[in-house]
Amino acid sequence: MKKRSPLFTIAAHEYVMIYRDRIVMLLAMIAWILLAAAAYTGWERGQQTALQKNRAAAMFRHEWEEQQANPHSAAHFGTYLFKPNTFLSIYDYGLNRYLGVTYRVEAHVQHEVNQAEAQATDSQLRFGELSVSMVLQLLMPLLILLITYSTITREREGNTLPLLLMQGIQPEQLIWGKIAGNYAIVLTIVIPAFILLGLPVFQQGSQPDIPVRYGLFAAAYLVYFFVFTSIGTLVSAWSRSSGAAMVACIGIWFLLSVLAPRLTVRLIDERHPLPSRYELNKRIAQGYSKGMNGDGTSIQRHQRYLDSTLKKYGVDSVKQLPVNFDGLSMQYGEDYNTKVYEHYNGEVEEIIELQQEQLEKAGLGSPFIAIQQVSMGLSGSDYYHHRSFHHQAKKYRDEFIRILNMNLANSGAQYLTYDYKAGPDFFKRMKDFTYNPPPAKNAVAWHHLAWLALGAWCVLVMILVNLTAKQLIKIKL
């Protein structure tokens, strides 16, 4: 019969001891209950939000198709686009509560995505919101540290540690065995939860790569839990007593998961501040009115365009044009407005990307920051997915307004006033907005620094175990 390795024996013994601990099982039950409650709440809220958005979108589309109006008046009437929820956002709300869900399509104005839920639920968000990601990111590490803090000190306090070492067990085998046993308990807790959370993921078919995203989502959290399992075991190896180890573990949890993220965000915001919405709109308005890069004022640009149009058609006045100059002129203004907006909004996006880069680098100092970015990215509730929606909505808006202006321009020279009206047949032919979510590979690429930080933490704890286990145990005998 093949003899079991000491590492396997220690891991199995540790697993059985923890499994029989009623307090640990009680904590596990609490974790399962919180995950179930968070998943149910997220699912219900996601269903209600999606239903409200679909109803609103259908209503605005119906109003748009049934109108009979001058195309430019219709452009001012506009419509609304709604950012759809990604399926995994029911597990990780991410920034969705703060970045808004509604995009206004309107002539002459480039809107941002507005109507953030945080505006109506400030007090609730201020004290935190129960979600699957919150349980996995914040509460599970605390549970893991409460399981592992006494794994070595228990042997030391029971005077069994010298006996284990005298039997020929290597210090590295002892610590790795303890880590394996504790991590097996963690897997016993989270694997059933991940399976249950994954069942609706594989049953829906709205986005083909959702199963891939969920697989990466679960894998990233398993790495995250391994890091905290190793941290708790190493702290236990360094500590003289279980009480001291517990205090140290709680302090590390508070530092890495509570204090560090908040301080990091504040420092990044102070180092790379964003302009206010008022300041951004003011710059855009001035850029359009005064012009950029020597383009001249809006009046000068309009006169140049008029002169070039008259020259193009070989006529002397607007009334002689075979087209409606109002439509052409408004589209020319829209094109320049888009140019100005993209310039100043691009500056804001560069600052946000710099903030994002600094935040993900900070993941090297806190695994909580790293997993938070990875989780939001895979769930589609991060800044980059929001930006993707905004860019697609803006592109749709620009083409939407162009079609209306060109319809007015081609309505004939006799319609220099706004007597011309288009009917439902024309408005129905205008395509509805369809959002194409980014693929999973983009979600990984956008957060590659956070993935690297999470991997670096995994490698770091493995190196610490291999380099310091023997010395730590000998010192603390």
Short mmCIF file of C-alpha atoms in Angstrom, two decimals:
data_model
loop_
_atom_site.label_atom_id
_atom_site.label_comp_id
_atom_site.label_asym_id
_atom_site.label_seq_id
_atom_site.Cartn_x
_atom_site.Cartn_y
_atom_site.Cartn_z
CA MET A 1 0.00 0.00 0.00
CA LYS A 2 1.40 3.35 -1.03
CA LYS A 3 2.23 5.57 1.91
CA ARG A 4 0.57 8.98 2.00
CA SER A 5 2.78 12.04 1.94
CA PRO A 6 3.03 14.08 5.16
CA LEU A 7 1.61 17.09 3.34
CA PHE A 8 -1.53 15.19 2.35
CA THR A 9 -1.91 13.74 5.86
CA ILE A 10 -1.64 17.18 7.46
CA ALA A 11 -4.10 18.66 4.95
CA ALA A 12 -6.63 15.89 5.54
CA HIS A 13 -6.30 16.18 9.33
CA GLU A 14 -6.69 19.97 9.17
CA TYR A 15 -9.76 19.65 6.95
CA VAL A 16 -11.46 17.21 9.33
CA MET A 17 -10.72 19.36 12.38
CA ILE A 18 -12.10 22.51 10.79
CA TYR A 19 -15.08 20.68 9.33
CA ARG A 20 -16.03 19.48 12.83
CA ASP A 21 -15.76 23.00 14.26
CA ARG A 22 -19.33 24.21 14.79
CA ILE A 23 -18.31 27.85 14.78
CA VAL A 24 -16.71 27.48 11.35
CA MET A 25 -19.80 25.74 10.02
CA LEU A 26 -21.96 28.49 11.47
CA LEU A 27 -19.83 31.10 9.70
CA ALA A 28 -20.12 29.09 6.49
CA MET A 29 -23.91 29.00 6.83
CA ILE A 30 -23.97 32.76 7.32
CA ALA A 31 -21.86 33.19 4.18
CA TRP A 32 -24.23 30.97 2.17
CA ILE A 33 -27.28 32.86 3.45
CA LEU A 34 -25.72 36.21 2.56
CA LEU A 35 -24.75 34.98 -0.90
CA ALA A 36 -28.25 33.61 -1.50
CA ALA A 37 -29.86 36.84 -0.32
CA ALA A 38 -27.50 38.96 -2.41
CA ALA A 39 -28.03 36.83 -5.52
CA TYR A 40 -31.82 36.91 -5.15
CA THR A 41 -31.82 40.66 -4.55
CA GLY A 42 -29.57 41.26 -7.55
CA TRP A 43 -31.67 39.02 -9.78
CA GLU A 44 -34.94 40.69 -8.79
CA ARG A 45 -33.52 44.17 -9.17
CA GLY A 46 -31.94 43.28 -12.50
CA GLN A 47 -35.25 41.92 -13.80
CA GLN A 48 -37.19 44.98 -12.68
CA THR A 49 -34.62 47.40 -14.07
CA ALA A 50 -34.49 45.61 -17.42
CA LEU A 51 -38.30 45.61 -17.63
CA GLN A 52 -38.46 49.35 -16.88
CA LYS A 53 -35.81 50.13 -19.47
CA ASN A 54 -37.49 47.99 -22.13
CA ARG A 55 -40.85 49.62 -21.49
CA ALA A 56 -39.37 53.11 -21.62
CA ALA A 57 -37.42 52.33 -24.79
CA ALA A 58 -40.54 50.91 -26.47
CA MET A 59 -42.57 53.96 -25.47
CA PHE A 60 -40.04 56.46 -26.82
CA ARG A 61 -39.64 54.44 -30.02
CA HIS A 62 -43.42 54.38 -30.53
CA GLU A 63 -43.63 58.14 -30.00
CA TRP A 64 -40.81 58.65 -32.47
CA GLU A 65 -42.29 56.48 -35.21
CA GLU A 66 -45.81 57.90 -35.03
CA GLN A 67 -44.96 61.60 -35.22
CA GLN A 68 -45.45 63.92 -38.15
CA ALA A 69 -43.04 66.82 -37.85
CA ASN A 70 -40.34 68.91 -39.44
CA PRO A 71 -37.11 66.85 -39.28
CA HIS A 72 -35.28 69.54 -37.34
CA SER A 73 -38.12 69.87 -34.85
CA ALA A 74 -38.00 66.08 -34.53
CA ALA A 75 -34.26 66.32 -33.89
CA HIS A 76 -34.94 68.67 -30.99
CA PHE A 77 -37.68 66.36 -29.74
CA GLY A 78 -35.12 63.56 -29.98
CA THR A 79 -35.35 60.28 -28.12
CA TYR A 80 -33.71 58.36 -25.27
CA LEU A 81 -31.37 55.38 -25.26
CA PHE A 82 -30.99 53.10 -22.26
CA LYS A 83 -27.85 51.28 -21.23
CA PRO A 84 -28.72 47.58 -20.93
CA ASN A 85 -27.65 45.57 -17.90
CA THR A 86 -25.05 42.91 -18.55
CA PHE A 87 -26.12 39.59 -17.06
CA LEU A 88 -23.27 39.31 -14.54
CA SER A 89 -23.91 42.83 -13.24
CA ILE A 90 -26.58 41.26 -11.00
CA TYR A 91 -23.63 39.77 -9.09
CA ASP A 92 -21.36 42.81 -9.21
CA TYR A 93 -23.10 46.18 -9.49
CA GLY A 94 -19.74 47.89 -9.90
CA LEU A 95 -20.06 51.48 -11.06
CA ASN A 96 -23.50 51.08 -12.62
CA ARG A 97 -25.14 52.82 -9.67
CA TYR A 98 -23.02 55.93 -10.25
CA LEU A 99 -22.47 56.26 -14.01
CA GLY A 100 -26.04 56.60 -15.23
CA VAL A 101 -28.25 54.59 -17.57
CA THR A 102 -29.96 57.10 -19.88
CA TYR A 103 -28.59 58.83 -22.98
CA ARG A 104 -30.51 61.73 -24.55
CA VAL A 105 -30.43 62.03 -28.35
CA GLU A 106 -30.92 65.69 -29.24
CA ALA A 107 -29.88 68.17 -31.91
CA HIS A 108 -27.03 70.64 -31.13
CA VAL A 109 -26.24 69.01 -27.77
CA GLN A 110 -23.88 66.13 -26.98
CA HIS A 111 -25.21 64.62 -23.79
CA GLU A 112 -23.52 62.41 -21.25
CA VAL A 113 -25.10 59.26 -19.83
CA ASN A 114 -27.31 60.48 -16.97
CA GLN A 115 -29.87 59.35 -14.40
CA ALA A 116 -27.55 57.46 -12.06
CA GLU A 117 -29.37 55.40 -9.44
CA ALA A 118 -27.11 56.86 -6.75
CA GLN A 119 -28.94 60.17 -7.15
CA ALA A 120 -32.10 58.60 -5.75
CA THR A 121 -30.58 56.14 -3.25
CA ASP A 122 -27.73 58.09 -1.73
CA SER A 123 -28.36 57.07 1.87
CA GLN A 124 -28.57 53.38 0.96
CA LEU A 125 -25.34 53.40 -1.05
CA ARG A 126 -23.55 55.40 1.61
CA PHE A 127 -23.81 52.49 4.04
CA GLY A 128 -23.01 49.88 1.44
CA GLU A 129 -25.20 47.60 -0.58
CA LEU A 130 -25.53 43.84 -0.26
CA SER A 131 -24.30 42.14 -3.42
CA VAL A 132 -22.60 38.90 -4.34
CA SER A 133 -19.37 40.76 -5.05
CA MET A 134 -19.46 42.50 -1.68
CA VAL A 135 -19.82 39.16 0.12
CA LEU A 136 -17.03 37.58 -1.94
CA GLN A 137 -14.63 40.52 -1.80
CA LEU A 138 -15.12 41.76 1.74
CA LEU A 139 -16.75 39.16 3.97
CA MET A 140 -15.23 35.93 2.61
CA PRO A 141 -11.62 37.08 3.26
CA LEU A 142 -12.61 37.89 6.84
CA LEU A 143 -14.18 34.44 7.19
CA ILE A 144 -11.04 32.83 5.74
CA LEU A 145 -8.79 34.70 8.16
CA LEU A 146 -11.02 33.66 11.08
CA ILE A 147 -10.63 30.05 9.95
CA THR A 148 -6.86 30.15 9.45
CA TYR A 149 -5.56 32.43 12.21
CA SER A 150 -5.05 29.55 14.68
CA THR A 151 -3.94 26.84 12.29
CA ILE A 152 -0.27 26.94 13.48
CA THR A 153 -0.70 28.60 16.87
CA ARG A 154 -3.09 25.81 17.85
CA GLU A 155 -0.26 23.30 17.37
CA ARG A 156 2.15 25.51 19.28
CA GLU A 157 -0.20 26.09 22.20
CA GLY A 158 -1.00 22.36 22.39
CA ASN A 159 2.73 21.49 22.35
CA THR A 160 2.20 19.28 19.29
CA LEU A 161 4.33 21.40 16.99
CA PRO A 162 7.70 20.07 18.30
CA LEU A 163 6.36 16.52 18.03
CA LEU A 164 5.39 17.02 14.41
CA LEU A 165 8.82 18.41 13.55
CA MET A 166 10.63 15.63 15.41
CA GLN A 167 8.71 13.04 13.38
CA GLY A 168 10.53 14.29 10.30
CA ILE A 169 7.87 16.59 8.88
CA GLN A 170 9.51 19.48 7.11
CA PRO A 171 8.36 23.02 8.04
CA GLU A 172 7.38 23.67 4.42
CA GLN A 173 5.29 20.49 4.37
CA LEU A 174 3.59 21.53 7.58
CA ILE A 175 2.60 24.99 6.36
CA TRP A 176 1.63 23.85 2.87
CA GLY A 177 -0.41 21.05 4.42
CA LYS A 178 -2.17 23.57 6.65
CA ILE A 179 -2.82 25.85 3.67
CA ALA A 180 -4.16 22.94 1.62
CA GLY A 181 -6.50 21.80 4.39
CA ASN A 182 -7.82 25.29 5.01
CA TYR A 183 -8.18 26.01 1.32
CA ALA A 184 -10.12 22.77 0.88
CA ILE A 185 -12.57 24.05 3.50
CA VAL A 186 -12.85 27.33 1.59
CA LEU A 187 -13.57 25.39 -1.60
CA THR A 188 -16.19 23.36 0.21
CA ILE A 189 -17.93 26.63 1.08
CA VAL A 190 -17.61 28.51 -2.23
CA ILE A 191 -17.71 25.82 -4.95
CA PRO A 192 -21.38 24.91 -4.30
CA ALA A 193 -22.19 28.63 -4.25
CA PHE A 194 -20.41 29.22 -7.57
CA ILE A 195 -22.23 26.26 -9.12
CA LEU A 196 -25.62 27.59 -8.03
CA LEU A 197 -24.75 31.12 -9.12
CA GLY A 198 -23.64 29.75 -12.48
CA LEU A 199 -26.81 27.84 -13.29
CA PRO A 200 -28.76 30.86 -14.62
CA VAL A 201 -25.63 32.05 -16.45
CA PHE A 202 -25.53 28.96 -18.66
CA GLN A 203 -29.29 29.02 -19.23
CA GLN A 204 -29.46 32.52 -20.71
CA GLY A 205 -28.39 33.21 -24.28
CA SER A 206 -28.35 36.99 -24.59
CA GLN A 207 -24.56 37.20 -24.82
CA PRO A 208 -22.48 34.25 -26.11
CA ASP A 209 -19.39 34.88 -23.99
CA ILE A 210 -21.20 35.14 -20.64
CA PRO A 211 -20.17 31.56 -19.65
CA VAL A 212 -16.53 32.47 -20.40
CA ARG A 213 -16.84 35.62 -18.33
CA TYR A 214 -18.38 33.69 -15.46
CA GLY A 215 -15.67 31.03 -15.59
CA LEU A 216 -12.98 33.72 -15.33
CA PHE A 217 -15.04 35.45 -12.63
CA ALA A 218 -15.06 32.30 -10.46
CA ALA A 219 -11.39 31.51 -11.17
CA ALA A 220 -10.28 35.01 -10.16
CA TYR A 221 -12.11 34.73 -6.84
CA LEU A 222 -10.57 31.32 -6.15
CA VAL A 223 -7.12 32.86 -6.58
CA TYR A 224 -8.17 35.71 -4.29
CA PHE A 225 -9.31 33.26 -1.61
CA PHE A 226 -6.05 31.31 -1.91
CA VAL A 227 -4.11 34.52 -1.22
CA PHE A 228 -6.02 35.18 2.00
CA THR A 229 -5.78 31.53 3.05
CA SER A 230 -2.00 31.76 2.71
CA ILE A 231 -1.86 35.13 4.50
CA GLY A 232 -3.84 33.78 7.45
CA THR A 233 -1.62 30.69 7.71
CA LEU A 234 1.59 32.72 7.54
CA VAL A 235 0.33 35.12 10.22
CA SER A 236 -0.46 32.11 12.40
CA ALA A 237 3.07 30.79 11.85
CA TRP A 238 4.58 34.09 12.95
CA SER A 239 2.39 34.58 16.02
CA ARG A 240 3.09 33.36 19.55
CA SER A 241 -0.58 32.89 20.45
CA SER A 242 -3.93 32.49 18.77
CA GLY A 243 -5.17 35.74 20.28
CA ALA A 244 -2.29 37.71 18.79
CA ALA A 245 -2.80 35.98 15.44
CA MET A 246 -6.50 36.85 15.39
CA VAL A 247 -5.82 40.51 16.14
CA ALA A 248 -3.15 40.61 13.43
CA CYS A 249 -5.44 38.94 10.88
CA ILE A 250 -8.29 41.34 11.55
CA GLY A 251 -5.86 44.25 11.28
CA ILE A 252 -4.53 42.97 7.95
CA TRP A 253 -8.08 42.48 6.66
CA PHE A 254 -9.04 46.02 7.66
CA LEU A 255 -5.87 47.45 6.10
CA LEU A 256 -6.08 45.58 2.79
CA SER A 257 -9.86 45.51 2.29
CA VAL A 258 -11.16 48.67 3.94
CA LEU A 259 -8.51 51.30 4.52
CA ALA A 260 -6.19 50.87 1.54
CA PRO A 261 -8.92 51.08 -1.16
CA ARG A 262 -10.40 54.26 0.28
CA LEU A 263 -7.05 55.98 0.75
CA THR A 264 -5.97 54.93 -2.74
CA VAL A 265 -9.06 56.39 -4.40
CA ARG A 266 -8.70 59.65 -2.49
CA LEU A 267 -5.01 60.03 -3.36
CA ILE A 268 -5.61 59.28 -7.04
CA ASP A 269 -8.51 61.75 -7.18
CA GLU A 270 -6.36 64.48 -5.62
CA ARG A 271 -3.44 63.74 -7.94
CA HIS A 272 -5.52 63.54 -11.13
CA PRO A 273 -8.67 65.64 -10.57
CA LEU A 274 -11.50 65.66 -13.10
CA PRO A 275 -13.24 68.83 -14.27
CA SER A 276 -16.83 69.26 -13.16
CA ARG A 277 -19.70 68.70 -15.60
CA TYR A 278 -20.22 72.49 -15.62
CA GLU A 279 -16.59 73.15 -16.52
CA LEU A 280 -16.68 70.56 -19.31
CA ASN A 281 -19.88 71.99 -20.81
CA LYS A 282 -18.44 75.50 -20.61
CA ARG A 283 -15.30 74.46 -22.50
CA ILE A 284 -17.39 72.75 -25.18
CA ALA A 285 -19.65 75.81 -25.56
CA GLN A 286 -16.66 78.15 -25.84
CA GLY A 287 -14.90 75.81 -28.25
CA TYR A 288 -17.92 75.81 -30.53
CA SER A 289 -18.54 79.54 -30.27
CA LYS A 290 -14.94 80.76 -30.58
CA GLY A 291 -13.58 77.84 -32.60
CA MET A 292 -10.51 75.68 -32.16
CA ASN A 293 -7.09 75.80 -33.83
CA GLY A 294 -7.81 79.02 -35.70
CA ASP A 295 -11.07 77.79 -37.26
CA GLY A 296 -12.76 81.09 -36.52
CA THR A 297 -15.95 81.86 -34.63
CA SER A 298 -19.24 80.12 -35.34
CA ILE A 299 -20.38 83.13 -37.40
CA GLN A 300 -17.18 83.13 -39.46
CA ARG A 301 -17.40 79.38 -40.05
CA HIS A 302 -21.01 79.66 -41.10
CA GLN A 303 -20.21 82.42 -43.60
CA ARG A 304 -17.34 80.42 -45.10
CA TYR A 305 -19.58 77.39 -45.47
CA LEU A 306 -22.29 79.47 -47.10
CA ASP A 307 -19.81 80.95 -49.58
CA SER A 308 -18.40 77.50 -50.43
CA THR A 309 -21.90 76.06 -50.91
CA LEU A 310 -22.99 78.88 -53.22
CA LYS A 311 -19.79 78.44 -55.19
CA LYS A 312 -20.31 74.68 -55.39
CA TYR A 313 -23.76 75.08 -56.97
CA GLY A 314 -22.80 78.14 -59.02
CA VAL A 315 -25.50 80.45 -57.64
CA ASP A 316 -25.52 83.87 -56.01
CA SER A 317 -28.04 83.45 -53.18
CA VAL A 318 -29.53 80.86 -50.86
CA LYS A 319 -32.89 81.10 -52.62
CA GLN A 320 -31.28 79.88 -55.84
CA LEU A 321 -29.94 76.70 -54.26
CA PRO A 322 -31.63 73.45 -55.34
CA VAL A 323 -31.40 72.22 -51.74
CA ASN A 324 -32.49 73.49 -48.35
CA PHE A 325 -29.46 75.31 -47.00
CA ASP A 326 -30.85 75.22 -43.45
CA GLY A 327 -30.44 71.45 -43.39
CA LEU A 328 -26.92 71.62 -44.80
CA SER A 329 -25.92 74.39 -42.40
CA MET A 330 -27.27 72.57 -39.36
CA GLN A 331 -25.39 69.42 -40.29
CA TYR A 332 -22.20 71.45 -40.76
CA GLY A 333 -22.73 72.83 -37.25
CA GLU A 334 -23.34 69.33 -35.91
CA ASP A 335 -20.09 68.10 -37.45
CA TYR A 336 -18.13 70.89 -35.83
CA ASN A 337 -19.93 70.41 -32.52
CA THR A 338 -18.92 66.74 -32.63
CA LYS A 339 -15.32 67.73 -33.29
CA VAL A 340 -15.28 70.09 -30.30
CA TYR A 341 -17.00 67.60 -28.02
CA GLU A 342 -14.67 64.74 -28.91
CA HIS A 343 -11.66 66.98 -28.24
CA TYR A 344 -12.67 68.05 -24.74
CA ASN A 345 -14.37 64.82 -23.78
CA GLY A 346 -11.26 62.99 -24.98
CA GLU A 347 -9.21 65.00 -22.48
CA VAL A 348 -11.54 63.88 -19.68
CA GLU A 349 -11.34 60.26 -20.80
CA GLU A 350 -7.53 60.46 -20.77
CA ILE A 351 -7.63 61.58 -17.13
CA ILE A 352 -10.03 58.78 -16.23
CA GLU A 353 -7.82 56.22 -17.97
CA LEU A 354 -4.84 57.56 -16.02
CA GLN A 355 -6.82 57.25 -12.79
CA GLN A 356 -7.80 53.73 -13.76
CA GLU A 357 -4.20 52.77 -14.49
CA GLN A 358 -3.04 54.12 -11.12
CA LEU A 359 -5.85 52.31 -9.34
CA GLU A 360 -5.00 48.98 -10.93
CA LYS A 361 -1.31 49.41 -10.11
CA ALA A 362 -2.41 49.94 -6.52
CA GLY A 363 -3.66 46.36 -6.68
CA LEU A 364 -0.06 45.38 -5.95
CA GLY A 365 -0.59 46.83 -2.49
CA SER A 366 -4.04 45.36 -1.92
CA PRO A 367 -5.56 42.21 -3.43
CA PHE A 368 -8.98 43.71 -2.72
CA ILE A 369 -8.34 46.47 -5.26
CA ALA A 370 -7.13 43.95 -7.83
CA ILE A 371 -10.13 41.60 -7.50
CA GLN A 372 -12.53 44.54 -7.46
CA GLN A 373 -11.30 45.73 -10.86
CA VAL A 374 -11.21 42.22 -12.32
CA SER A 375 -14.71 41.45 -11.04
CA MET A 376 -16.25 44.67 -12.38
CA GLY A 377 -14.58 44.14 -15.75
CA LEU A 378 -15.91 40.62 -16.18
CA SER A 379 -19.35 41.68 -14.95
CA GLY A 380 -19.49 44.55 -17.43
CA SER A 381 -20.12 47.09 -14.68
CA ASP A 382 -16.82 48.98 -14.91
CA TYR A 383 -15.90 52.30 -16.51
CA TYR A 384 -14.70 50.75 -19.77
CA HIS A 385 -18.03 49.05 -20.48
CA HIS A 386 -19.79 52.30 -19.64
CA ARG A 387 -17.50 54.13 -22.05
CA SER A 388 -18.25 51.53 -24.73
CA PHE A 389 -21.99 52.18 -24.38
CA HIS A 390 -21.45 55.94 -24.44
CA HIS A 391 -19.34 55.79 -27.61
CA GLN A 392 -21.85 53.57 -29.39
CA ALA A 393 -24.76 55.74 -28.26
CA LYS A 394 -22.95 58.89 -29.40
CA LYS A 395 -22.17 57.34 -32.78
CA TYR A 396 -25.83 56.44 -33.17
CA ARG A 397 -26.83 59.96 -32.13
CA ASP A 398 -24.52 61.59 -34.69
CA GLU A 399 -25.90 59.44 -37.52
CA PHE A 400 -29.44 59.94 -36.23
CA ILE A 401 -29.16 63.74 -36.40
CA ARG A 402 -27.36 63.58 -39.76
CA ILE A 403 -30.22 61.63 -41.34
CA LEU A 404 -32.74 64.21 -40.10
CA ASN A 405 -30.69 67.17 -41.29
CA MET A 406 -30.05 65.64 -44.70
CA ASN A 407 -33.73 64.84 -45.09
CA LEU A 408 -34.46 68.51 -44.47
CA ALA A 409 -31.65 69.52 -46.84
CA ASN A 410 -33.06 67.37 -49.62
CA SER A 411 -36.63 68.49 -49.08
CA GLY A 412 -36.31 71.13 -51.80
CA ALA A 413 -35.54 74.80 -52.00
CA GLN A 414 -39.19 75.75 -51.60
CA TYR A 415 -39.06 74.65 -47.97
CA LEU A 416 -36.73 77.33 -46.68
CA THR A 417 -39.24 77.85 -43.87
CA TYR A 418 -40.15 75.01 -41.52
CA ASP A 419 -43.41 74.17 -43.25
CA TYR A 420 -41.99 70.88 -44.49
CA LYS A 421 -43.00 67.85 -42.43
CA ALA A 422 -42.06 64.21 -42.61
CA GLY A 423 -44.53 61.50 -41.69
CA PRO A 424 -44.41 58.15 -39.86
CA ASP A 425 -43.19 56.34 -42.98
CA PHE A 426 -39.92 58.27 -42.83
CA PHE A 427 -39.43 58.06 -39.05
CA LYS A 428 -40.11 54.32 -39.00
CA ARG A 429 -37.30 53.76 -41.50
CA MET A 430 -34.74 55.19 -39.08
CA LYS A 431 -32.96 52.31 -37.36
CA ASP A 432 -33.41 51.71 -33.66
CA PHE A 433 -30.34 51.64 -31.42
CA THR A 434 -28.67 48.29 -30.80
CA TYR A 435 -25.87 48.02 -28.26
CA ASN A 436 -23.09 45.54 -28.99
CA PRO A 437 -21.33 44.63 -25.70
CA PRO A 438 -17.53 44.20 -25.82
CA PRO A 439 -16.22 40.61 -25.91
CA ALA A 440 -14.69 38.94 -22.87
CA LYS A 441 -11.15 39.37 -24.20
CA ASN A 442 -11.62 43.16 -24.04
CA ALA A 443 -12.76 42.90 -20.43
CA VAL A 444 -9.53 41.04 -19.60
CA ALA A 445 -7.29 43.34 -21.65
CA TRP A 446 -8.72 46.52 -20.13
CA HIS A 447 -7.86 45.23 -16.65
CA HIS A 448 -4.63 43.38 -17.43
CA LEU A 449 -2.79 45.30 -14.69
CA ALA A 450 -5.32 44.11 -12.09
CA TRP A 451 -4.97 40.53 -13.35
CA LEU A 452 -1.19 40.83 -13.07
CA ALA A 453 -1.50 42.28 -9.56
CA LEU A 454 -3.73 39.40 -8.48
CA GLY A 455 -1.26 36.92 -9.93
CA ALA A 456 1.62 38.74 -8.23
CA TRP A 457 -0.09 38.34 -4.85
CA CYS A 458 -0.48 34.63 -5.49
CA VAL A 459 3.20 34.26 -6.37
CA LEU A 460 4.25 36.43 -3.43
CA VAL A 461 2.51 34.31 -0.79
CA MET A 462 3.93 31.14 -2.35
CA ILE A 463 7.45 32.58 -2.19
CA LEU A 464 6.93 33.70 1.41
CA VAL A 465 5.84 30.21 2.41
CA ASN A 466 8.81 28.54 0.74
CA LEU A 467 11.41 31.04 1.96
CA THR A 468 10.30 31.68 5.53
CA ALA A 469 8.31 28.69 6.81
CA LYS A 470 11.26 26.88 8.39
CA GLN A 471 12.73 29.98 10.00
CA LEU A 472 9.39 31.19 11.31
CA ILE A 473 8.52 27.91 12.99
CA LYS A 474 11.97 27.52 14.56
CA ILE A 475 11.90 31.03 15.95
CA LYS A 476 8.47 30.55 17.48
CA LEU A 477 9.00 27.15 19.05
#
